[in-house]
Amino acid sequence: MKTKLFLLLISITSMAGYSQVVITNPNFSLGTTGRIGVGLSPNGEGNMWKPLNLSGQGSLGGRMEQTDYIDILPAIHFTPKIIDKDSTNVTFQIRLGMYSANGQFVGNVSSRSNGGLTFILPEAFVEARNIMGSKWSAWAGSRFRRYDDIHISDYFYFDDHSAQGFGVSHKNTELTMLMPASADSTNVYPYNYEISVAGATNPAIRQRMVWIGEHSIPFKNEGILKLLGEFHYVSANSKEASKVYAADKGWVMGAKYNNPFKTKLPGSFNQLSARYGVGIANGGDNGNTFTWATYGAPDDEGKYKNAYSFTMVEHFLLNLSDKFSLNGYGVFTKSKGGSASTNTDEYFNGNQIFNEKTDFVVGFRSFYYVTKWLHLIEEVHYASRKDGDNPDANMWKFSFAPTIVPLGKKDPWSRPHIRLVYTLAHYNDYARDHNYSPYLQVNQKSWGSYVGVKTEWWLF
């Protein structure tokens, strides 16, 4: 008996030793990006800052006064070698995001505050590039899979495929499959419902599937033409469910041309894109371009057969001299839901929502390099939003930001920045009288303002 107990003790001790994980991997890197600072509205209620941009447009129209946010991106790298030559790049990466809400500063709130600090995990994936020295790559997980953006408006246009899924690529061709449906306490229609089985009622999710194909064609002038195609499908659910949904589908096609060109300083480019989506793939609103975020109301059958969205984007950067750079953009979007209405119609939850909208936004940011470490940044934006049969809501916005660039580079992309920001926005009468921005929902005025000191950084 004593011998058996002794052997059992040795076995348990051995198992405990093997289960104890000691991290010895040195292949670790850390990236980060974010904005943080303080600011106020001199003519606002209680001097409290609120976003000045038009409702439904997110950061389109400039984001000098954007809310605090911080992203931390740790990554673990696996690097196998074959015959002393690197062949495969394998990385596990996550992104932890933190941001505050309701105009509050991130350092003054916590997750226990009412509407205070929010934590998100939008990235957690493994990607293997050039597998075993080949031209094949693959990934699986959740990621911010997005490419060119209009940085001054935080607008990732054309090919923002941020969601959970997987993908493979070979040379210049990529194939991706995403499943972006989710459930939360507020119910995300048209995905969520309940089903009763054997007397028990449980929540269910109607999963959307998105298949994406992309191919890039390089040219001798270093320009790249990217072609995009997508197919979206969501299945019907059973008649026993609390809500009955019909099967639905949609598709997307588009092209983007990225053309770098020579100026006195390197880095100048012009980007032009057009994208058209139909059915449930007509998404793109509130400053994002997710085609899977279906816009508008359904038809009488609960479907989006006649829905569509067209978006065109122009974006350029001119590094004209060692004293001056100019960055500009233009965005046009026309969207319609599945309903025949040009104004409002009933959504799945019984609410009346707009079924048609038009966005038009143009903007410019100039850089005057006083010295290597002192840059004067100026911005001008014009934004227009038309919802349904309503008149246009318009905004002009002007920003001036003397900026310290401690790394001392005459480059629009050098970070970190420490900025003194002054922004002034003017609204037309319709925007003012109908509270067409978060600022106007607290201050019904023709003019909005912001003064603050903020820092912006990134390191990847």
CSV table of C-alpha atoms in Angstrom, one decimal:
chain,number,residue,atom,x,y,z
A,1,MET,CA,0.0,0.0,0.0
A,2,LYS,CA,2.8,2.4,0.9
A,3,THR,CA,4.5,1.6,-2.4
A,4,LYS,CA,1.3,2.5,-4.3
A,5,LEU,CA,1.0,5.8,-2.5
A,6,PHE,CA,4.6,6.6,-3.2
A,7,LEU,CA,4.2,5.9,-6.9
A,8,LEU,CA,1.0,8.0,-7.0
A,9,LEU,CA,2.8,10.9,-5.3
A,10,ILE,CA,5.7,10.7,-7.8
A,11,SER,CA,3.2,10.6,-10.7
A,12,ILE,CA,1.3,13.7,-9.4
A,13,THR,CA,4.6,15.6,-8.8
A,14,SER,CA,5.8,14.8,-12.4
A,15,MET,CA,2.5,15.9,-13.9
A,16,ALA,CA,2.6,19.2,-12.0
A,17,GLY,CA,6.1,19.8,-13.2
A,18,TYR,CA,5.1,19.3,-16.8
A,19,SER,CA,2.0,21.5,-16.5
A,20,GLN,CA,4.0,24.4,-15.1
A,21,VAL,CA,4.5,26.7,-18.1
A,22,VAL,CA,7.6,28.9,-18.1
A,23,ILE,CA,7.9,31.5,-20.9
A,24,THR,CA,11.3,31.5,-22.5
A,25,ASN,CA,10.4,32.8,-26.0
A,26,PRO,CA,12.4,36.0,-26.8
A,27,ASN,CA,10.6,36.6,-30.2
A,28,PHE,CA,8.3,39.3,-29.0
A,29,SER,CA,7.5,42.8,-30.3
A,30,LEU,CA,5.1,45.5,-29.2
A,31,GLY,CA,3.3,48.2,-31.3
A,32,THR,CA,1.0,51.0,-30.3
A,33,THR,CA,-1.1,53.8,-31.7
A,34,GLY,CA,-3.4,56.3,-30.1
A,35,ARG,CA,-4.5,59.9,-29.3
A,36,ILE,CA,-4.9,61.5,-25.9
A,37,GLY,CA,-5.1,65.0,-24.5
A,38,VAL,CA,-7.5,67.6,-23.1
A,39,GLY,CA,-9.8,70.1,-24.8
A,40,LEU,CA,-12.9,72.2,-24.4
A,41,SER,CA,-15.5,74.0,-26.4
A,42,PRO,CA,-15.3,77.7,-25.6
A,43,ASN,CA,-18.9,78.4,-26.6
A,44,GLY,CA,-20.3,75.0,-25.6
A,45,GLU,CA,-22.5,74.0,-22.8
A,46,GLY,CA,-20.3,73.8,-19.7
A,47,ASN,CA,-17.3,74.2,-22.1
A,48,MET,CA,-17.7,70.4,-22.6
A,49,TRP,CA,-16.2,69.1,-25.8
A,50,LYS,CA,-18.5,67.2,-28.2
A,51,PRO,CA,-17.7,65.9,-31.7
A,52,LEU,CA,-18.3,68.6,-34.3
A,53,ASN,CA,-18.7,66.4,-37.4
A,54,LEU,CA,-22.1,65.7,-38.9
A,55,SER,CA,-24.1,62.8,-37.6
A,56,GLY,CA,-23.8,59.6,-39.6
A,57,GLN,CA,-20.3,60.6,-40.9
A,58,GLY,CA,-18.0,59.5,-38.1
A,59,SER,CA,-14.6,61.1,-38.5
A,60,LEU,CA,-15.3,62.3,-42.1
A,61,GLY,CA,-14.7,66.0,-42.0
A,62,GLY,CA,-11.6,65.9,-39.9
A,63,ARG,CA,-10.6,64.5,-36.5
A,64,MET,CA,-8.4,67.0,-34.8
A,65,GLU,CA,-10.7,67.0,-31.8
A,66,GLN,CA,-11.2,63.2,-31.8
A,67,THR,CA,-11.9,61.4,-28.5
A,68,ASP,CA,-9.1,59.7,-26.5
A,69,TYR,CA,-8.1,56.2,-27.6
A,70,ILE,CA,-5.2,53.8,-27.0
A,71,ASP,CA,-4.3,50.6,-28.9
A,72,ILE,CA,-1.7,48.2,-27.6
A,73,LEU,CA,-0.5,45.5,-30.1
A,74,PRO,CA,1.7,42.7,-28.8
A,75,ALA,CA,3.0,40.1,-31.3
A,76,ILE,CA,4.8,36.8,-30.9
A,77,HIS,CA,6.9,35.7,-33.9
A,78,PHE,CA,7.7,32.1,-34.9
A,79,THR,CA,10.6,32.0,-37.4
A,80,PRO,CA,11.5,28.6,-38.7
A,81,LYS,CA,14.7,28.3,-40.7
A,82,ILE,CA,15.6,25.9,-43.5
A,83,ILE,CA,19.3,25.5,-44.5
A,84,ASP,CA,20.1,28.7,-42.6
A,85,LYS,CA,17.7,30.7,-44.6
A,86,ASP,CA,14.5,32.3,-43.4
A,87,SER,CA,11.6,30.9,-45.3
A,88,THR,CA,8.4,31.5,-43.3
A,89,ASN,CA,7.2,34.5,-41.3
A,90,VAL,CA,4.6,33.3,-38.7
A,91,THR,CA,3.1,35.8,-36.3
A,92,PHE,CA,0.4,35.7,-33.6
A,93,GLN,CA,-0.9,39.2,-32.9
A,94,ILE,CA,-3.6,40.8,-30.8
A,95,ARG,CA,-4.8,44.4,-30.4
A,96,LEU,CA,-6.2,45.7,-27.2
A,97,GLY,CA,-8.2,48.9,-27.7
A,98,MET,CA,-9.3,51.4,-25.0
A,99,TYR,CA,-11.4,54.5,-25.5
A,100,SER,CA,-13.6,56.8,-23.6
A,101,ALA,CA,-17.2,57.9,-24.4
A,102,ASN,CA,-19.4,60.9,-23.9
A,103,GLY,CA,-16.6,63.5,-24.3
A,104,GLN,CA,-14.8,62.3,-21.2
A,105,PHE,CA,-11.0,62.0,-20.9
A,106,VAL,CA,-9.7,58.5,-20.7
A,107,GLY,CA,-7.7,59.1,-17.5
A,108,ASN,CA,-10.7,60.3,-15.6
A,109,VAL,CA,-12.9,57.3,-16.1
A,110,SER,CA,-12.8,53.5,-15.6
A,111,SER,CA,-14.8,50.5,-16.7
A,112,ARG,CA,-17.0,51.1,-13.7
A,113,SER,CA,-17.9,54.6,-14.8
A,114,ASN,CA,-21.3,55.1,-16.5
A,115,GLY,CA,-20.5,55.3,-20.2
A,116,GLY,CA,-16.8,55.6,-19.3
A,117,LEU,CA,-14.0,53.4,-20.5
A,118,THR,CA,-14.6,50.7,-23.1
A,119,PHE,CA,-12.2,47.8,-23.9
A,120,ILE,CA,-12.2,45.9,-27.2
A,121,LEU,CA,-10.2,43.1,-28.7
A,122,PRO,CA,-10.6,43.6,-32.5
A,123,GLU,CA,-7.5,41.6,-33.4
A,124,ALA,CA,-6.4,38.1,-32.3
A,125,PHE,CA,-5.0,36.1,-35.2
A,126,VAL,CA,-2.2,33.9,-36.6
A,127,GLU,CA,-0.7,34.7,-40.0
A,128,ALA,CA,1.9,32.7,-41.9
A,129,ARG,CA,3.6,34.4,-44.8
A,130,ASN,CA,5.7,32.7,-47.6
A,131,ILE,CA,5.0,29.3,-46.2
A,132,MET,CA,8.1,27.1,-46.5
A,133,GLY,CA,9.6,29.6,-48.9
A,134,SER,CA,6.6,29.5,-51.3
A,135,LYS,CA,4.4,32.4,-52.5
A,136,TRP,CA,1.5,31.1,-50.4
A,137,SER,CA,0.3,32.8,-47.2
A,138,ALA,CA,-2.6,32.1,-44.8
A,139,TRP,CA,-4.3,33.6,-41.7
A,140,ALA,CA,-7.1,32.8,-39.3
A,141,GLY,CA,-8.7,34.8,-36.5
A,142,SER,CA,-10.1,38.3,-36.0
A,143,ARG,CA,-8.2,41.2,-37.4
A,144,PHE,CA,-8.3,44.8,-38.6
A,145,ARG,CA,-7.7,43.7,-42.2
A,146,ARG,CA,-7.7,47.1,-43.9
A,147,TYR,CA,-5.4,48.9,-46.3
A,148,ASP,CA,-5.3,52.5,-47.6
A,149,ASP,CA,-6.9,55.1,-45.5
A,150,ILE,CA,-7.6,58.9,-45.5
A,151,HIS,CA,-5.7,59.5,-42.3
A,152,ILE,CA,-6.9,63.0,-41.7
A,153,SER,CA,-10.5,61.6,-41.5
A,154,ASP,CA,-9.6,58.1,-40.2
A,155,TYR,CA,-11.5,56.7,-43.2
A,156,PHE,CA,-10.4,53.2,-44.4
A,157,TYR,CA,-12.1,53.1,-47.7
A,158,PHE,CA,-12.7,50.4,-50.4
A,159,ASP,CA,-11.2,47.3,-48.8
A,160,ASP,CA,-11.7,47.4,-45.0
A,161,HIS,CA,-12.4,43.7,-44.3
A,162,SER,CA,-12.2,44.0,-40.5
A,163,ALA,CA,-14.0,41.0,-38.9
A,164,GLN,CA,-13.4,37.4,-37.9
A,165,GLY,CA,-12.6,34.8,-40.5
A,166,PHE,CA,-9.7,33.3,-42.5
A,167,GLY,CA,-7.9,33.8,-45.7
A,168,VAL,CA,-5.2,32.6,-48.1
A,169,SER,CA,-3.2,34.4,-50.7
A,170,HIS,CA,-0.8,33.5,-53.5
A,171,LYS,CA,1.4,36.2,-55.0
A,172,ASN,CA,-1.0,39.1,-55.9
A,173,THR,CA,-4.3,37.2,-55.3
A,174,GLU,CA,-6.2,37.0,-51.9
A,175,LEU,CA,-9.2,34.9,-51.0
A,176,THR,CA,-11.0,35.7,-47.7
A,177,MET,CA,-14.0,34.4,-45.8
A,178,LEU,CA,-15.6,36.4,-43.0
A,179,MET,CA,-18.4,35.8,-40.5
A,180,PRO,CA,-19.3,39.2,-39.0
A,181,ALA,CA,-22.6,38.5,-37.3
A,182,SER,CA,-22.8,39.2,-33.5
A,183,ALA,CA,-25.2,39.4,-30.6
A,184,ASP,CA,-25.3,41.9,-27.7
A,185,SER,CA,-27.6,43.2,-25.1
A,186,THR,CA,-29.2,45.7,-27.5
A,187,ASN,CA,-29.9,43.0,-30.2
A,188,VAL,CA,-28.2,43.5,-33.6
A,189,TYR,CA,-30.8,43.0,-36.3
A,190,PRO,CA,-31.3,41.2,-38.5
A,191,TYR,CA,-29.1,38.5,-37.0
A,192,ASN,CA,-30.6,37.9,-33.5
A,193,TYR,CA,-33.7,36.0,-32.4
A,194,GLU,CA,-34.8,33.3,-30.0
A,195,ILE,CA,-35.7,29.6,-30.5
A,196,SER,CA,-37.6,27.3,-28.2
A,197,VAL,CA,-36.6,23.6,-28.1
A,198,ALA,CA,-38.2,21.1,-25.7
A,199,GLY,CA,-39.8,23.9,-23.7
A,200,ALA,CA,-36.5,25.9,-23.3
A,201,THR,CA,-36.0,29.3,-25.0
A,202,ASN,CA,-32.4,30.2,-26.0
A,203,PRO,CA,-30.9,33.0,-28.1
A,204,ALA,CA,-29.6,32.2,-31.6
A,205,ILE,CA,-27.6,34.1,-34.3
A,206,ARG,CA,-28.3,34.0,-38.0
A,207,GLN,CA,-24.7,33.9,-39.3
A,208,ARG,CA,-23.7,36.0,-42.3
A,209,MET,CA,-21.0,34.6,-44.6
A,210,VAL,CA,-18.8,36.9,-46.7
A,211,TRP,CA,-16.6,35.6,-49.5
A,212,ILE,CA,-14.0,38.1,-50.8
A,213,GLY,CA,-11.6,37.9,-53.8
A,214,GLU,CA,-8.9,40.5,-54.5
A,215,HIS,CA,-6.3,40.7,-57.2
A,216,SER,CA,-3.6,43.4,-57.6
A,217,ILE,CA,-2.0,44.2,-60.9
A,218,PRO,CA,1.3,46.1,-60.8
A,219,PHE,CA,2.4,48.5,-63.5
A,220,LYS,CA,5.9,49.6,-64.7
A,221,ASN,CA,5.3,53.1,-63.3
A,222,GLU,CA,5.0,51.4,-59.8
A,223,GLY,CA,1.2,52.0,-59.9
A,224,ILE,CA,-1.1,49.2,-58.7
A,225,LEU,CA,-4.6,48.4,-59.8
A,226,LYS,CA,-6.6,46.4,-57.2
A,227,LEU,CA,-9.8,44.6,-58.3
A,228,LEU,CA,-12.3,43.5,-55.7
A,229,GLY,CA,-15.3,41.1,-55.7
A,230,GLU,CA,-17.5,40.0,-52.8
A,231,PHE,CA,-20.5,37.7,-52.3
A,232,HIS,CA,-22.6,37.9,-49.1
A,233,TYR,CA,-25.2,35.3,-47.9
A,234,VAL,CA,-27.3,34.9,-44.8
A,235,SER,CA,-29.6,31.9,-44.5
A,236,ALA,CA,-33.3,31.8,-43.5
A,237,ASN,CA,-34.2,30.6,-40.0
A,238,SER,CA,-37.0,28.2,-38.9
A,239,LYS,CA,-40.6,29.2,-38.7
A,240,GLU,CA,-40.5,28.2,-35.0
A,241,ALA,CA,-38.2,31.1,-34.2
A,242,SER,CA,-39.3,34.3,-32.4
A,243,LYS,CA,-38.6,36.3,-35.5
A,244,VAL,CA,-38.8,34.8,-39.0
A,245,TYR,CA,-36.2,35.9,-41.5
A,246,ALA,CA,-35.9,35.1,-45.2
A,247,ALA,CA,-32.6,34.1,-46.8
A,248,ASP,CA,-30.8,37.0,-48.4
A,249,LYS,CA,-27.7,37.8,-50.4
A,250,GLY,CA,-25.6,40.6,-52.0
A,251,TRP,CA,-22.5,41.2,-53.9
A,252,VAL,CA,-19.8,43.9,-54.4
A,253,MET,CA,-17.4,44.9,-57.2
A,254,GLY,CA,-14.8,47.6,-57.3
A,255,ALA,CA,-11.4,48.9,-58.4
A,256,LYS,CA,-8.7,51.0,-56.8
A,257,TYR,CA,-5.7,52.6,-58.5
A,258,ASN,CA,-2.7,53.6,-56.4
A,259,ASN,CA,-0.2,55.8,-58.3
A,260,PRO,CA,2.9,57.0,-56.6
A,261,PHE,CA,4.7,59.9,-58.4
A,262,LYS,CA,7.8,61.9,-58.0
A,263,THR,CA,8.0,65.3,-56.3
A,264,LYS,CA,10.9,67.2,-54.8
A,265,LEU,CA,10.5,65.1,-51.6
A,266,PRO,CA,9.5,61.4,-51.9
A,267,GLY,CA,6.2,59.9,-50.7
A,268,SER,CA,3.7,61.7,-53.0
A,269,PHE,CA,0.8,59.6,-54.4
A,270,ASN,CA,-2.7,59.7,-55.9
A,271,GLN,CA,-5.3,57.1,-55.0
A,272,LEU,CA,-8.7,56.7,-56.8
A,273,SER,CA,-11.3,54.1,-56.1
A,274,ALA,CA,-14.9,53.2,-56.9
A,275,ARG,CA,-17.0,50.5,-55.3
A,276,TYR,CA,-20.6,49.3,-55.9
A,277,GLY,CA,-22.5,46.9,-53.6
A,278,VAL,CA,-26.0,45.5,-53.9
A,279,GLY,CA,-28.4,43.6,-51.7
A,280,ILE,CA,-27.3,43.0,-48.1
A,281,ALA,CA,-23.7,44.1,-49.2
A,282,ASN,CA,-24.7,47.8,-49.5
A,283,GLY,CA,-23.0,48.7,-46.2
A,284,GLY,CA,-20.9,51.8,-45.5
A,285,ASP,CA,-22.1,54.5,-43.0
A,286,ASN,CA,-21.1,56.3,-39.8
A,287,GLY,CA,-17.6,56.8,-41.1
A,288,ASN,CA,-16.9,53.1,-41.8
A,289,THR,CA,-16.9,51.2,-45.1
A,290,PHE,CA,-17.9,47.7,-44.0
A,291,THR,CA,-20.0,46.3,-46.8
A,292,TRP,CA,-21.5,43.7,-44.4
A,293,ALA,CA,-23.0,46.5,-42.3
A,294,THR,CA,-26.3,46.6,-44.3
A,295,TYR,CA,-27.8,50.0,-44.7
A,296,GLY,CA,-31.5,51.0,-44.7
A,297,ALA,CA,-34.8,49.2,-44.2
A,298,PRO,CA,-35.9,45.9,-45.8
A,299,ASP,CA,-38.7,45.4,-48.2
A,300,ASP,CA,-42.1,43.9,-47.4
A,301,GLU,CA,-40.5,40.4,-47.4
A,302,GLY,CA,-37.8,41.4,-45.0
A,303,LYS,CA,-35.1,41.4,-47.8
A,304,TYR,CA,-32.7,43.8,-49.5
A,305,LYS,CA,-33.1,42.7,-53.1
A,306,ASN,CA,-33.2,46.2,-54.5
A,307,ALA,CA,-30.7,47.8,-52.1
A,308,TYR,CA,-27.4,49.4,-53.4
A,309,SER,CA,-24.5,51.6,-52.4
A,310,PHE,CA,-22.0,53.4,-54.6
A,311,THR,CA,-18.8,55.0,-53.1
A,312,MET,CA,-16.1,57.0,-54.9
A,313,VAL,CA,-12.9,58.2,-53.2
A,314,GLU,CA,-10.1,60.5,-54.4
A,315,HIS,CA,-7.0,60.8,-52.1
A,316,PHE,CA,-3.7,62.5,-52.7
A,317,LEU,CA,-0.5,63.6,-50.9
A,318,LEU,CA,1.9,66.1,-52.5
A,319,ASN,CA,5.3,66.6,-50.8
A,320,LEU,CA,6.0,69.8,-52.8
A,321,SER,CA,9.2,71.0,-51.1
A,322,ASP,CA,11.1,70.8,-47.9
A,323,LYS,CA,8.8,73.6,-46.6
A,324,PHE,CA,5.3,72.5,-47.7
A,325,SER,CA,3.1,69.3,-48.1
A,326,LEU,CA,-0.5,69.1,-49.1
A,327,ASN,CA,-2.9,66.2,-48.3
A,328,GLY,CA,-6.4,66.1,-49.7
A,329,TYR,CA,-9.4,63.9,-50.3
A,330,GLY,CA,-13.0,63.7,-51.6
A,331,VAL,CA,-15.7,61.1,-50.7
A,332,PHE,CA,-19.0,60.6,-52.4
A,333,THR,CA,-21.5,57.9,-51.2
A,334,LYS,CA,-25.1,57.2,-52.4
A,335,SER,CA,-26.9,54.4,-50.6
A,336,LYS,CA,-30.5,53.0,-50.6
A,337,GLY,CA,-32.0,50.2,-48.5
A,338,GLY,CA,-34.3,47.4,-49.6
A,339,SER,CA,-37.5,49.3,-49.2
A,340,ALA,CA,-39.0,51.2,-52.1
A,341,SER,CA,-39.3,54.3,-49.9
A,342,THR,CA,-37.0,57.3,-50.6
A,343,ASN,CA,-37.5,58.6,-47.0
A,344,THR,CA,-38.1,56.3,-44.0
A,345,ASP,CA,-39.5,52.9,-43.5
A,346,GLU,CA,-39.9,50.3,-40.8
A,347,TYR,CA,-36.8,48.3,-39.6
A,348,PHE,CA,-36.9,44.7,-38.2
A,349,ASN,CA,-37.4,46.1,-34.6
A,350,GLY,CA,-40.3,48.3,-35.5
A,351,ASN,CA,-38.4,51.5,-35.6
A,352,GLN,CA,-38.6,54.0,-38.5
A,353,ILE,CA,-35.2,54.5,-40.1
A,354,PHE,CA,-33.9,56.4,-43.2
A,355,ASN,CA,-33.8,54.2,-46.3
A,356,GLU,CA,-31.8,56.5,-48.5
A,357,LYS,CA,-28.8,58.8,-48.0
A,358,THR,CA,-26.1,60.8,-49.8
A,359,ASP,CA,-22.7,61.8,-48.3
A,360,PHE,CA,-20.3,64.3,-49.9
A,361,VAL,CA,-17.1,65.3,-48.1
A,362,VAL,CA,-14.0,67.1,-49.2
A,363,GLY,CA,-11.0,68.2,-47.2
A,364,PHE,CA,-7.4,69.4,-47.2
A,365,ARG,CA,-4.5,69.4,-44.7
A,366,SER,CA,-1.5,71.5,-45.3
A,367,PHE,CA,1.9,71.2,-43.6
A,368,TYR,CA,4.3,74.2,-43.3
A,369,TYR,CA,7.6,73.1,-41.9
A,370,VAL,CA,8.9,76.0,-39.9
A,371,THR,CA,11.7,73.9,-38.6
A,372,LYS,CA,12.3,70.1,-38.5
A,373,TRP,CA,10.5,69.9,-35.2
A,374,LEU,CA,7.9,72.7,-35.5
A,375,HIS,CA,5.2,72.1,-38.1
A,376,LEU,CA,2.1,74.3,-38.7
A,377,ILE,CA,-0.9,72.2,-39.7
A,378,GLU,CA,-4.0,73.7,-41.3
A,379,GLU,CA,-7.2,71.9,-42.3
A,380,VAL,CA,-10.3,72.9,-44.2
A,381,HIS,CA,-13.3,70.5,-44.6
A,382,TYR,CA,-16.7,70.7,-46.2
A,383,ALA,CA,-19.3,68.0,-45.4
A,384,SER,CA,-22.8,67.5,-46.6
A,385,ARG,CA,-25.4,64.8,-45.6
A,386,LYS,CA,-28.8,64.2,-47.0
A,387,ASP,CA,-31.0,61.6,-45.3
A,388,GLY,CA,-34.2,60.5,-47.1
A,389,ASP,CA,-36.2,63.4,-48.4
A,390,ASN,CA,-34.8,65.9,-46.0
A,391,PRO,CA,-32.8,69.0,-47.1
A,392,ASP,CA,-29.0,68.8,-47.0
A,393,ALA,CA,-27.2,69.3,-43.6
A,394,ASN,CA,-23.9,71.1,-44.3
A,395,MET,CA,-20.8,71.9,-42.3
A,396,TRP,CA,-17.6,73.9,-42.9
A,397,LYS,CA,-14.8,73.1,-40.5
A,398,PHE,CA,-11.4,74.9,-40.1
A,399,SER,CA,-8.5,73.8,-37.9
A,400,PHE,CA,-5.1,75.3,-37.1
A,401,ALA,CA,-2.6,73.2,-35.1
A,402,PRO,CA,1.0,74.3,-34.3
A,403,THR,CA,2.7,71.0,-33.8
A,404,ILE,CA,5.8,69.8,-32.1
A,405,VAL,CA,7.5,66.9,-33.9
A,406,PRO,CA,10.2,65.7,-31.5
A,407,LEU,CA,11.8,63.2,-33.9
A,408,GLY,CA,12.6,66.2,-36.1
A,409,LYS,CA,11.5,65.1,-39.6
A,410,LYS,CA,9.9,67.1,-42.3
A,411,ASP,CA,7.5,64.3,-43.1
A,412,PRO,CA,3.7,64.2,-42.9
A,413,TRP,CA,3.9,60.8,-41.3
A,414,SER,CA,6.5,61.5,-38.6
A,415,ARG,CA,5.1,60.7,-35.1
A,416,PRO,CA,4.6,61.4,-32.3
A,417,HIS,CA,2.9,64.8,-32.5
A,418,ILE,CA,2.1,67.2,-29.7
A,419,ARG,CA,-0.4,69.7,-31.0
A,420,LEU,CA,-2.1,72.9,-29.9
A,421,VAL,CA,-5.5,72.6,-31.7
A,422,TYR,CA,-8.0,75.2,-32.5
A,423,THR,CA,-11.1,74.2,-34.6
A,424,LEU,CA,-14.1,76.2,-35.7
A,425,ALA,CA,-17.2,74.6,-37.4
A,426,HIS,CA,-20.1,76.4,-39.1
A,427,TYR,CA,-23.4,74.6,-39.8
A,428,ASN,CA,-26.3,75.6,-42.1
A,429,ASP,CA,-29.7,76.3,-40.6
A,430,TYR,CA,-31.1,72.8,-41.3
A,431,ALA,CA,-28.1,71.1,-39.5
A,432,ARG,CA,-28.4,73.5,-36.6
A,433,ASP,CA,-32.2,73.3,-36.2
A,434,HIS,CA,-32.2,69.5,-36.5
A,435,ASN,CA,-29.3,68.8,-34.2
A,436,TYR,CA,-27.2,67.2,-36.9
A,437,SER,CA,-24.0,66.6,-34.9
A,438,PRO,CA,-23.2,65.4,-31.3
A,439,TYR,CA,-22.2,69.0,-30.6
A,440,LEU,CA,-25.5,70.4,-31.9
A,441,GLN,CA,-27.4,67.9,-29.7
A,442,VAL,CA,-26.1,69.8,-26.7
A,443,ASN,CA,-25.6,73.3,-28.3
A,444,GLN,CA,-28.1,74.4,-30.9
A,445,LYS,CA,-25.8,77.0,-32.5
A,446,SER,CA,-24.6,77.9,-36.0
A,447,TRP,CA,-21.0,77.9,-34.8
A,448,GLY,CA,-19.1,75.2,-32.9
A,449,SER,CA,-15.6,75.4,-31.5
A,450,TYR,CA,-12.8,73.3,-29.9
A,451,VAL,CA,-9.5,74.3,-28.2
A,452,GLY,CA,-7.2,71.6,-26.9
A,453,VAL,CA,-3.7,70.1,-26.6
A,454,LYS,CA,-3.4,66.5,-27.9
A,455,THR,CA,-0.8,64.0,-28.8
A,456,GLU,CA,-0.9,61.4,-31.5
A,457,TRP,CA,1.5,58.5,-32.0
A,458,TRP,CA,2.1,55.2,-33.6
A,459,LEU,CA,4.9,52.7,-33.6
A,460,PHE,CA,4.6,49.4,-35.4
